[in-house]
Amino acid sequence: TLHVYGSWGAAPAAVSGFSVWSGRITANVALPPAAESLAVIADERTREPRANDEPFAAAAYRFPLARDTAQSRTCGDPGITTQLELRISSVLDSLRGVLLADTASAARQYRTAPRAIASQLTGCFGSARVMLMVALRSGGDLLTRERAVLINDDESVTPLSVNDYRFRAHVMLHVLDADGDGIDDVAARGYGRRVGSLVILRLDPSARTLTRVTGGFSYEGG
């Protein structure tokens, strides 16, 4: 039995068997109905069930965490006001500008087709409700770096350091509480030179860090 934490909540899940996927031995896990509903959706044309094309991430542990049941979320959903939307747009523009300016002094091969990719999530991030991340990918990912921040309720900005031993550029996908502490963490797609993976980054608001908890199989490109 595994202890699984995802965007739907937390629940034990039994391993129902094993199979081979892309040359790797994988465990088949019987997820709770709430999780299954995220992984399988109805086809818009035929209304028949099919696999969800959106990435689906959860953190699974062999042993229960010290907090063996997920705590309730630490915030409600107040929504994003027009004033906050303006603040978010301003911060994103600043982060893009800082990252793109960093390529000016880089060698020519690192300055090919620079892209500053922004992602934004709302969730329960301690005193904040909005997380922003801008990833710089340039020179075919020879140059990758990023900036991540929280937008607090008073519209102040808290910078975050991102600790991932493999990837230095991420695009956030969705929130989940990956350890049951009542504070949302994030699932993200990590990018490197000809390699990528789906990863989960744990937020520690007091330390102002996003730290890799786990990741899926890496995929490689030419």
PDB file of N, CA and C in Angstrom, residues 101-198:
ATOM      1  N   ALA A 101      17.246  40.183 -20.227  1.00  0.00           N
ATOM      2  CA  ALA A 101      18.432  41.042 -20.169  1.00  0.00           C
ATOM      3  C   ALA A 101      19.675  40.234 -19.818  1.00  0.00           C
ATOM      4  N   ASP A 102      19.481  39.120 -19.071  1.00  0.00           N
ATOM      5  CA  ASP A 102      20.625  38.288 -18.693  1.00  0.00           C
ATOM      6  C   ASP A 102      21.304  37.641 -19.898  1.00  0.00           C
ATOM      7  N   THR A 103      20.589  37.527 -21.015  1.00  0.00           N
ATOM      8  CA  THR A 103      21.176  36.872 -22.185  1.00  0.00           C
ATOM      9  C   THR A 103      22.075  37.817 -22.979  1.00  0.00           C
ATOM     10  N   ALA A 104      22.014  39.119 -22.686  1.00  0.00           N
ATOM     11  CA  ALA A 104      22.744  40.092 -23.497  1.00  0.00           C
ATOM     12  C   ALA A 104      24.252  39.857 -23.469  1.00  0.00           C
ATOM     13  N   SER A 105      24.792  39.451 -22.329  1.00  0.00           N
ATOM     14  CA  SER A 105      26.234  39.266 -22.206  1.00  0.00           C
ATOM     15  C   SER A 105      26.671  37.817 -22.425  1.00  0.00           C
ATOM     16  N   ALA A 106      25.718  36.935 -22.755  1.00  0.00           N
ATOM     17  CA  ALA A 106      26.053  35.520 -22.952  1.00  0.00           C
ATOM     18  C   ALA A 106      26.698  35.313 -24.317  1.00  0.00           C
ATOM     19  N   ALA A 107      27.446  34.226 -24.446  1.00  0.00           N
ATOM     20  CA  ALA A 107      28.054  33.886 -25.740  1.00  0.00           C
ATOM     21  C   ALA A 107      26.969  33.659 -26.791  1.00  0.00           C
ATOM     22  N   ARG A 108      27.352  33.797 -28.064  1.00  0.00           N
ATOM     23  CA  ARG A 108      26.362  33.769 -29.149  1.00  0.00           C
ATOM     24  C   ARG A 108      25.530  32.495 -29.143  1.00  0.00           C
ATOM     25  N   GLN A 109      26.154  31.327 -28.910  1.00  0.00           N
ATOM     26  CA  GLN A 109      25.396  30.077 -28.970  1.00  0.00           C
ATOM     27  C   GLN A 109      24.337  29.987 -27.863  1.00  0.00           C
ATOM     28  N   TYR A 110      24.513  30.791 -26.809  1.00  0.00           N
ATOM     29  CA  TYR A 110      23.528  30.781 -25.721  1.00  0.00           C
ATOM     30  C   TYR A 110      22.380  31.759 -25.966  1.00  0.00           C
ATOM     31  N   ARG A 111      22.514  32.593 -26.984  1.00  0.00           N
ATOM     32  CA  ARG A 111      21.511  33.636 -27.222  1.00  0.00           C
ATOM     33  C   ARG A 111      20.575  33.303 -28.371  1.00  0.00           C
ATOM     34  N   THR A 112      20.561  32.058 -28.830  1.00  0.00           N
ATOM     35  CA  THR A 112      19.709  31.667 -29.946  1.00  0.00           C
ATOM     36  C   THR A 112      18.273  31.463 -29.478  1.00  0.00           C
ATOM     37  N   ALA A 113      17.358  32.190 -30.088  1.00  0.00           N
ATOM     38  CA  ALA A 113      15.912  32.048 -29.827  1.00  0.00           C
ATOM     39  C   ALA A 113      15.581  32.039 -28.340  1.00  0.00           C
ATOM     40  N   PRO A 114      15.921  33.087 -27.603  1.00  0.00           N
ATOM     41  CA  PRO A 114      15.575  33.115 -26.173  1.00  0.00           C
ATOM     42  C   PRO A 114      14.067  33.236 -25.964  1.00  0.00           C
ATOM     43  N   ARG A 115      13.571  32.505 -24.996  1.00  0.00           N
ATOM     44  CA  ARG A 115      12.143  32.545 -24.655  1.00  0.00           C
ATOM     45  C   ARG A 115      11.997  32.670 -23.155  1.00  0.00           C
ATOM     46  N   ALA A 116      11.148  33.586 -22.716  1.00  0.00           N
ATOM     47  CA  ALA A 116      10.812  33.729 -21.301  1.00  0.00           C
ATOM     48  C   ALA A 116       9.374  33.247 -21.126  1.00  0.00           C
ATOM     49  N   ILE A 117       9.207  32.056 -20.568  1.00  0.00           N
ATOM     50  CA  ILE A 117       7.900  31.395 -20.483  1.00  0.00           C
ATOM     51  C   ILE A 117       7.331  31.594 -19.088  1.00  0.00           C
ATOM     52  N   ALA A 118       6.172  32.230 -19.019  1.00  0.00           N
ATOM     53  CA  ALA A 118       5.544  32.537 -17.742  1.00  0.00           C
ATOM     54  C   ALA A 118       4.479  31.512 -17.393  1.00  0.00           C
ATOM     55  N   SER A 119       4.385  31.167 -16.111  1.00  0.00           N
ATOM     56  CA  SER A 119       3.299  30.331 -15.615  1.00  0.00           C
ATOM     57  C   SER A 119       2.802  30.915 -14.301  1.00  0.00           C
ATOM     58  N   GLN A 120       1.521  30.702 -14.028  1.00  0.00           N
ATOM     59  CA  GLN A 120       0.869  31.321 -12.874  1.00  0.00           C
ATOM     60  C   GLN A 120      -0.106  30.337 -12.254  1.00  0.00           C
ATOM     61  N   LEU A 121      -0.097  30.231 -10.923  1.00  0.00           N
ATOM     62  CA  LEU A 121      -1.021  29.357 -10.210  1.00  0.00           C
ATOM     63  C   LEU A 121      -1.619  30.102  -9.021  1.00  0.00           C
ATOM     64  N   THR A 122      -2.854  29.781  -8.695  1.00  0.00           N
ATOM     65  CA  THR A 122      -3.468  30.258  -7.465  1.00  0.00           C
ATOM     66  C   THR A 122      -3.623  29.075  -6.528  1.00  0.00           C
ATOM     67  N   GLY A 123      -3.441  29.322  -5.231  1.00  0.00           N
ATOM     68  CA  GLY A 123      -3.544  28.244  -4.257  1.00  0.00           C
ATOM     69  C   GLY A 123      -3.330  28.762  -2.857  1.00  0.00           C
ATOM     70  N   CYS A 124      -3.151  27.847  -1.921  1.00  0.00           N
ATOM     71  CA  CYS A 124      -2.906  28.175  -0.519  1.00  0.00           C
ATOM     72  C   CYS A 124      -1.400  28.128  -0.267  1.00  0.00           C
ATOM     73  N   PHE A 125      -0.748  29.265  -0.432  1.00  0.00           N
ATOM     74  CA  PHE A 125       0.706  29.345  -0.309  1.00  0.00           C
ATOM     75  C   PHE A 125       1.094  30.123   0.942  1.00  0.00           C
ATOM     76  N   GLY A 126       0.568  29.738   2.079  1.00  0.00           N
ATOM     77  CA  GLY A 126       0.808  30.488   3.307  1.00  0.00           C
ATOM     78  C   GLY A 126       0.018  31.774   3.272  1.00  0.00           C
ATOM     79  N   SER A 127       0.701  32.927   3.387  1.00  0.00           N
ATOM     80  CA  SER A 127       0.016  34.217   3.348  1.00  0.00           C
ATOM     81  C   SER A 127      -0.253  34.687   1.932  1.00  0.00           C
ATOM     82  N   ALA A 128       0.160  33.920   0.951  1.00  0.00           N
ATOM     83  CA  ALA A 128      -0.010  34.299  -0.454  1.00  0.00           C
ATOM     84  C   ALA A 128      -1.051  33.408  -1.122  1.00  0.00           C
ATOM     85  N   ARG A 129      -1.623  33.912  -2.207  1.00  0.00           N
ATOM     86  CA  ARG A 129      -2.599  33.156  -2.984  1.00  0.00           C
ATOM     87  C   ARG A 129      -2.139  32.937  -4.421  1.00  0.00           C
ATOM     88  N   VAL A 130      -1.097  33.635  -4.849  1.00  0.00           N
ATOM     89  CA  VAL A 130      -0.661  33.569  -6.238  1.00  0.00           C
ATOM     90  C   VAL A 130       0.836  33.273  -6.283  1.00  0.00           C
ATOM     91  N   MET A 131       1.217  32.327  -7.140  1.00  0.00           N
ATOM     92  CA  MET A 131       2.622  32.041  -7.403  1.00  0.00           C
ATOM     93  C   MET A 131       2.886  32.289  -8.882  1.00  0.00           C
ATOM     94  N   LEU A 132       3.980  32.986  -9.153  1.00  0.00           N
ATOM     95  CA  LEU A 132       4.392  33.270 -10.521  1.00  0.00           C
ATOM     96  C   LEU A 132       5.771  32.670 -10.761  1.00  0.00           C
ATOM     97  N   MET A 133       5.993  32.181 -11.972  1.00  0.00           N
ATOM     98  CA  MET A 133       7.302  31.670 -12.350  1.00  0.00           C
ATOM     99  C   MET A 133       7.554  32.031 -13.806  1.00  0.00           C
ATOM    100  N   VAL A 134       8.751  32.533 -14.075  1.00  0.00           N
ATOM    101  CA  VAL A 134       9.161  32.816 -15.444  1.00  0.00           C
ATOM    102  C   VAL A 134      10.442  32.047 -15.705  1.00  0.00           C
ATOM    103  N   ALA A 135      10.430  31.187 -16.726  1.00  0.00           N
ATOM    104  CA  ALA A 135      11.577  30.347 -17.072  1.00  0.00           C
ATOM    105  C   ALA A 135      12.200  30.857 -18.365  1.00  0.00           C
ATOM    106  N   LEU A 136      13.507  31.048 -18.352  1.00  0.00           N
ATOM    107  CA  LEU A 136      14.247  31.429 -19.544  1.00  0.00           C
ATOM    108  C   LEU A 136      14.836  30.179 -20.186  1.00  0.00           C
ATOM    109  N   ARG A 137      14.524  29.976 -21.461  1.00  0.00           N
ATOM    110  CA  ARG A 137      15.093  28.867 -22.238  1.00  0.00           C
ATOM    111  C   ARG A 137      15.697  29.459 -23.500  1.00  0.00           C
ATOM    112  N   SER A 138      16.991  29.272 -23.670  1.00  0.00           N
ATOM    113  CA  SER A 138      17.686  29.899 -24.778  1.00  0.00           C
ATOM    114  C   SER A 138      18.782  28.979 -25.301  1.00  0.00           C
ATOM    115  N   GLY A 139      19.103  29.129 -26.597  1.00  0.00           N
ATOM    116  CA  GLY A 139      20.177  28.336 -27.177  1.00  0.00           C
ATOM    117  C   GLY A 139      19.913  26.848 -27.149  1.00  0.00           C
ATOM    118  N   GLY A 140      18.655  26.447 -27.406  1.00  0.00           N
ATOM    119  CA  GLY A 140      18.320  25.027 -27.334  1.00  0.00           C
ATOM    120  C   GLY A 140      18.516  24.468 -25.935  1.00  0.00           C
ATOM    121  N   ASP A 141      18.205  25.290 -24.930  1.00  0.00           N
ATOM    122  CA  ASP A 141      18.337  24.942 -23.513  1.00  0.00           C
ATOM    123  C   ASP A 141      19.788  24.806 -23.061  1.00  0.00           C
ATOM    124  N   LEU A 142      20.718  25.386 -23.814  1.00  0.00           N
ATOM    125  CA  LEU A 142      22.078  25.524 -23.292  1.00  0.00           C
ATOM    126  C   LEU A 142      22.086  26.491 -22.113  1.00  0.00           C
ATOM    127  N   LEU A 143      21.200  27.506 -22.203  1.00  0.00           N
ATOM    128  CA  LEU A 143      21.047  28.471 -21.122  1.00  0.00           C
ATOM    129  C   LEU A 143      19.635  28.359 -20.571  1.00  0.00           C
ATOM    130  N   THR A 144      19.514  27.973 -19.313  1.00  0.00           N
ATOM    131  CA  THR A 144      18.216  27.889 -18.647  1.00  0.00           C
ATOM    132  C   THR A 144      18.341  28.503 -17.263  1.00  0.00           C
ATOM    133  N   ARG A 145      17.389  29.317 -16.913  1.00  0.00           N
ATOM    134  CA  ARG A 145      17.324  29.878 -15.562  1.00  0.00           C
ATOM    135  C   ARG A 145      15.906  30.371 -15.334  1.00  0.00           C
ATOM    136  N   GLU A 146      15.591  30.754 -14.105  1.00  0.00           N
ATOM    137  CA  GLU A 146      14.211  31.115 -13.810  1.00  0.00           C
ATOM    138  C   GLU A 146      14.133  32.030 -12.596  1.00  0.00           C
ATOM    139  N   ARG A 147      12.981  32.649 -12.443  1.00  0.00           N
ATOM    140  CA  ARG A 147      12.646  33.437 -11.262  1.00  0.00           C
ATOM    141  C   ARG A 147      11.242  33.021 -10.822  1.00  0.00           C
ATOM    142  N   ALA A 148      11.070  32.836  -9.518  1.00  0.00           N
ATOM    143  CA  ALA A 148       9.763  32.492  -8.964  1.00  0.00           C
ATOM    144  C   ALA A 148       9.462  33.414  -7.788  1.00  0.00           C
ATOM    145  N   VAL A 149       8.202  33.827  -7.673  1.00  0.00           N
ATOM    146  CA  VAL A 149       7.795  34.724  -6.595  1.00  0.00           C
ATOM    147  C   VAL A 149       6.394  34.357  -6.127  1.00  0.00           C
ATOM    148  N   LEU A 150       6.074  34.786  -4.909  1.00  0.00           N
ATOM    149  CA  LEU A 150       4.716  34.755  -4.392  1.00  0.00           C
ATOM    150  C   LEU A 150       4.178  36.174  -4.364  1.00  0.00           C
ATOM    151  N   ILE A 151       2.901  36.342  -4.703  1.00  0.00           N
ATOM    152  CA  ILE A 151       2.213  37.617  -4.552  1.00  0.00           C
ATOM    153  C   ILE A 151       1.349  37.506  -3.305  1.00  0.00           C
ATOM    154  N   ASN A 152       1.670  38.289  -2.286  1.00  0.00           N
ATOM    155  CA  ASN A 152       0.958  38.210  -1.015  1.00  0.00           C
ATOM    156  C   ASN A 152      -0.366  38.959  -1.069  1.00  0.00           C
ATOM    157  N   ASP A 153      -1.183  38.773  -0.027  1.00  0.00           N
ATOM    158  CA  ASP A 153      -2.497  39.393  -0.003  1.00  0.00           C
ATOM    159  C   ASP A 153      -2.419  40.918  -0.063  1.00  0.00           C
ATOM    160  N   ASP A 154      -1.321  41.495   0.458  1.00  0.00           N
ATOM    161  CA  ASP A 154      -1.170  42.950   0.412  1.00  0.00           C
ATOM    162  C   ASP A 154      -0.477  43.422  -0.862  1.00  0.00           C
ATOM    163  N   GLU A 155      -0.328  42.492  -1.853  1.00  0.00           N
ATOM    164  CA  GLU A 155       0.275  42.747  -3.159  1.00  0.00           C
ATOM    165  C   GLU A 155       1.792  42.892  -3.105  1.00  0.00           C
ATOM    166  N   SER A 156       2.402  42.631  -1.939  1.00  0.00           N
ATOM    167  CA  SER A 156       3.860  42.607  -1.877  1.00  0.00           C
ATOM    168  C   SER A 156       4.376  41.328  -2.523  1.00  0.00           C
ATOM    169  N   VAL A 157       5.647  41.329  -2.888  1.00  0.00           N
ATOM    170  CA  VAL A 157       6.248  40.221  -3.623  1.00  0.00           C
ATOM    171  C   VAL A 157       7.299  39.541  -2.758  1.00  0.00           C
ATOM    172  N   THR A 158       7.210  38.203  -2.671  1.00  0.00           N
ATOM    173  CA  THR A 158       8.195  37.410  -1.947  1.00  0.00           C
ATOM    174  C   THR A 158       8.952  36.536  -2.936  1.00  0.00           C
ATOM    175  N   PRO A 159      10.259  36.752  -3.124  1.00  0.00           N
ATOM    176  CA  PRO A 159      11.019  35.898  -4.049  1.00  0.00           C
ATOM    177  C   PRO A 159      11.226  34.510  -3.472  1.00  0.00           C
ATOM    178  N   LEU A 160      11.282  33.514  -4.342  1.00  0.00           N
ATOM    179  CA  LEU A 160      11.505  32.130  -3.952  1.00  0.00           C
ATOM    180  C   LEU A 160      12.754  31.602  -4.653  1.00  0.00           C
ATOM    181  N   SER A 161      13.524  30.778  -3.948  1.00  0.00           N
ATOM    182  CA  SER A 161      14.609  30.049  -4.593  1.00  0.00           C
ATOM    183  C   SER A 161      14.089  28.668  -4.971  1.00  0.00           C
ATOM    184  N   VAL A 162      14.489  28.184  -6.132  1.00  0.00           N
ATOM    185  CA  VAL A 162      14.038  26.893  -6.638  1.00  0.00           C
ATOM    186  C   VAL A 162      15.214  25.921  -6.590  1.00  0.00           C
ATOM    187  N   ASN A 163      15.039  24.835  -5.847  1.00  0.00           N
ATOM    188  CA  ASN A 163      16.101  23.851  -5.655  1.00  0.00           C
ATOM    189  C   ASN A 163      15.724  22.546  -6.349  1.00  0.00           C
ATOM    190  N   ASP A 164      16.240  22.359  -7.536  1.00  0.00           N
ATOM    191  CA  ASP A 164      16.037  21.134  -8.295  1.00  0.00           C
ATOM    192  C   ASP A 164      17.407  20.711  -8.819  1.00  0.00           C
ATOM    193  N   TYR A 165      17.874  19.556  -8.384  1.00  0.00           N
ATOM    194  CA  TYR A 165      19.243  19.150  -8.707  1.00  0.00           C
ATOM    195  C   TYR A 165      19.462  18.909 -10.196  1.00  0.00           C
ATOM    196  N   ARG A 166      18.376  18.783 -11.000  1.00  0.00           N
ATOM    197  CA  ARG A 166      18.551  18.476 -12.408  1.00  0.00           C
ATOM    198  C   ARG A 166      18.151  19.600 -13.349  1.00  0.00           C
ATOM    199  N   PHE A 167      17.096  20.324 -13.018  1.00  0.00           N
ATOM    200  CA  PHE A 167      16.553  21.312 -13.945  1.00  0.00           C
ATOM    201  C   PHE A 167      16.630  22.714 -13.360  1.00  0.00           C
ATOM    202  N   ARG A 168      16.941  23.671 -14.238  1.00  0.00           N
ATOM    203  CA  ARG A 168      16.991  25.071 -13.825  1.00  0.00           C
ATOM    204  C   ARG A 168      15.916  25.910 -14.507  1.00  0.00           C
ATOM    205  N   ALA A 169      15.003  25.263 -15.203  1.00  0.00           N
ATOM    206  CA  ALA A 169      13.862  25.956 -15.814  1.00  0.00           C
ATOM    207  C   ALA A 169      12.636  25.071 -15.646  1.00  0.00           C
ATOM    208  N   HIS A 170      11.534  25.653 -15.186  1.00  0.00           N
ATOM    209  CA  HIS A 170      10.293  24.920 -14.962  1.00  0.00           C
ATOM    210  C   HIS A 170       9.106  25.727 -15.470  1.00  0.00           C
ATOM    211  N   VAL A 171       8.074  25.009 -15.867  1.00  0.00           N
ATOM    212  CA  VAL A 171       6.773  25.604 -16.154  1.00  0.00           C
ATOM    213  C   VAL A 171       5.768  24.930 -15.238  1.00  0.00           C
ATOM    214  N   MET A 172       5.118  25.714 -14.388  1.00  0.00           N
ATOM    215  CA  MET A 172       4.178  25.153 -13.411  1.00  0.00           C
ATOM    216  C   MET A 172       2.905  24.681 -14.109  1.00  0.00           C
ATOM    217  N   LEU A 173       2.335  23.576 -13.601  1.00  0.00           N
ATOM    218  CA  LEU A 173       1.155  22.967 -14.209  1.00  0.00           C
ATOM    219  C   LEU A 173      -0.080  23.066 -13.325  1.00  0.00           C
ATOM    220  N   HIS A 174       0.017  22.596 -12.092  1.00  0.00           N
ATOM    221  CA  HIS A 174      -1.126  22.672 -11.188  1.00  0.00           C
ATOM    222  C   HIS A 174      -0.652  22.552  -9.745  1.00  0.00           C
ATOM    223  N   VAL A 175      -1.551  22.879  -8.812  1.00  0.00           N
ATOM    224  CA  VAL A 175      -1.213  22.809  -7.391  1.00  0.00           C
ATOM    225  C   VAL A 175      -1.648  21.467  -6.816  1.00  0.00           C
ATOM    226  N   LEU A 176      -0.972  21.051  -5.762  1.00  0.00           N
ATOM    227  CA  LEU A 176      -1.352  19.893  -4.982  1.00  0.00           C
ATOM    228  C   LEU A 176      -0.651  20.014  -3.645  1.00  0.00           C
ATOM    229  N   ASP A 177      -1.227  19.413  -2.621  1.00  0.00           N
ATOM    230  CA  ASP A 177      -0.566  19.351  -1.319  1.00  0.00           C
ATOM    231  C   ASP A 177       0.192  18.032  -1.270  1.00  0.00           C
ATOM    232  N   ALA A 178       1.489  18.069  -1.571  1.00  0.00           N
ATOM    233  CA  ALA A 178       2.266  16.846  -1.764  1.00  0.00           C
ATOM    234  C   ALA A 178       2.709  16.196  -0.464  1.00  0.00           C
ATOM    235  N   ASP A 179       2.470  16.846   0.675  1.00  0.00           N
ATOM    236  CA  ASP A 179       2.899  16.256   1.945  1.00  0.00           C
ATOM    237  C   ASP A 179       1.880  16.411   3.065  1.00  0.00           C
ATOM    238  N   GLY A 180       0.678  16.875   2.746  1.00  0.00           N
ATOM    239  CA  GLY A 180      -0.390  16.922   3.729  1.00  0.00           C
ATOM    240  C   GLY A 180      -0.235  17.969   4.812  1.00  0.00           C
ATOM    241  N   ASP A 181       0.555  19.029   4.566  1.00  0.00           N
ATOM    242  CA  ASP A 181       0.749  20.035   5.607  1.00  0.00           C
ATOM    243  C   ASP A 181      -0.222  21.203   5.490  1.00  0.00           C
ATOM    244  N   GLY A 182      -1.164  21.144   4.540  1.00  0.00           N
ATOM    245  CA  GLY A 182      -2.142  22.208   4.373  1.00  0.00           C
ATOM    246  C   GLY A 182      -1.661  23.360   3.518  1.00  0.00           C
ATOM    247  N   ILE A 183      -0.411  23.322   3.065  1.00  0.00           N
ATOM    248  CA  ILE A 183       0.145  24.346   2.175  1.00  0.00           C
ATOM    249  C   ILE A 183       0.339  23.729   0.802  1.00  0.00           C
ATOM    250  N   ASP A 184      -0.138  24.408  -0.221  1.00  0.00           N
ATOM    251  CA  ASP A 184      -0.062  23.855  -1.570  1.00  0.00           C
ATOM    252  C   ASP A 184       1.372  23.839  -2.091  1.00  0.00           C
ATOM    253  N   ASP A 185       1.691  22.761  -2.789  1.00  0.00           N
ATOM    254  CA  ASP A 185       2.932  22.616  -3.531  1.00  0.00           C
ATOM    255  C   ASP A 185       2.580  22.643  -5.018  1.00  0.00           C
ATOM    256  N   VAL A 186       3.551  22.461  -5.894  1.00  0.00           N
ATOM    257  CA  VAL A 186       3.255  22.586  -7.317  1.00  0.00           C
ATOM    258  C   VAL A 186       3.832  21.425  -8.117  1.00  0.00           C
ATOM    259  N   ALA A 187       3.070  20.989  -9.105  1.00  0.00           N
ATOM    260  CA  ALA A 187       3.577  20.082 -10.131  1.00  0.00           C
ATOM    261  C   ALA A 187       4.055  20.944 -11.284  1.00  0.00           C
ATOM    262  N   ALA A 188       5.211  20.594 -11.831  1.00  0.00           N
ATOM    263  CA  ALA A 188       5.804  21.414 -12.887  1.00  0.00           C
ATOM    264  C   ALA A 188       6.503  20.528 -13.899  1.00  0.00           C
ATOM    265  N   ARG A 189       6.693  21.079 -15.077  1.00  0.00           N
ATOM    266  CA  ARG A 189       7.493  20.413 -16.094  1.00  0.00           C
ATOM    267  C   ARG A 189       8.890  21.037 -16.073  1.00  0.00           C
ATOM    268  N   GLY A 190       9.905  20.203 -15.811  1.00  0.00           N
ATOM    269  CA  GLY A 190      11.273  20.687 -15.753  1.00  0.00           C
ATOM    270  C   GLY A 190      11.976  20.492 -17.086  1.00  0.00           C
ATOM    271  N   TYR A 191      12.846  21.454 -17.449  1.00  0.00           N
ATOM    272  CA  TYR A 191      13.533  21.422 -18.737  1.00  0.00           C
ATOM    273  C   TYR A 191      15.039  21.532 -18.551  1.00  0.00           C
ATOM    274  N   GLY A 192      15.776  20.768 -19.365  1.00  0.00           N
ATOM    275  CA  GLY A 192      17.225  20.856 -19.433  1.00  0.00           C
ATOM    276  C   GLY A 192      17.666  20.630 -20.865  1.00  0.00           C
ATOM    277  N   ARG A 193      18.960  20.518 -21.073  1.00  0.00           N
ATOM    278  CA  ARG A 193      19.507  20.304 -22.411  1.00  0.00           C
ATOM    279  C   ARG A 193      19.078  18.944 -22.940  1.00  0.00           C
ATOM    280  N   ARG A 194      18.113  18.919 -23.883  1.00  0.00           N
ATOM    281  CA  ARG A 194      17.606  17.705 -24.515  1.00  0.00           C
ATOM    282  C   ARG A 194      16.995  16.718 -23.521  1.00  0.00           C
ATOM    283  N   VAL A 195      16.491  17.207 -22.410  1.00  0.00           N
ATOM    284  CA  VAL A 195      15.877  16.319 -21.432  1.00  0.00           C
ATOM    285  C   VAL A 195      14.810  17.089 -20.661  1.00  0.00           C
ATOM    286  N   GLY A 196      13.808  16.388 -20.189  1.00  0.00           N
ATOM    287  CA  GLY A 196      12.755  17.003 -19.397  1.00  0.00           C
ATOM    288  C   GLY A 196      12.066  15.963 -18.543  1.00  0.00           C
ATOM    289  N   SER A 197      11.248  16.426 -17.607  1.00  0.00           N
ATOM    290  CA  SER A 197      10.542  15.509 -16.722  1.00  0.00           C
ATOM    291  C   SER A 197       9.445  16.258 -15.990  1.00  0.00           C
ATOM    292  N   LEU A 198       8.446  15.518 -15.545  1.00  0.00           N
ATOM    293  CA  LEU A 198       7.425  16.062 -14.658  1.00  0.00           C
ATOM    294  C   LEU A 198       7.947  15.949 -13.228  1.00  0.00           C
TER     295      LEU A 198
END
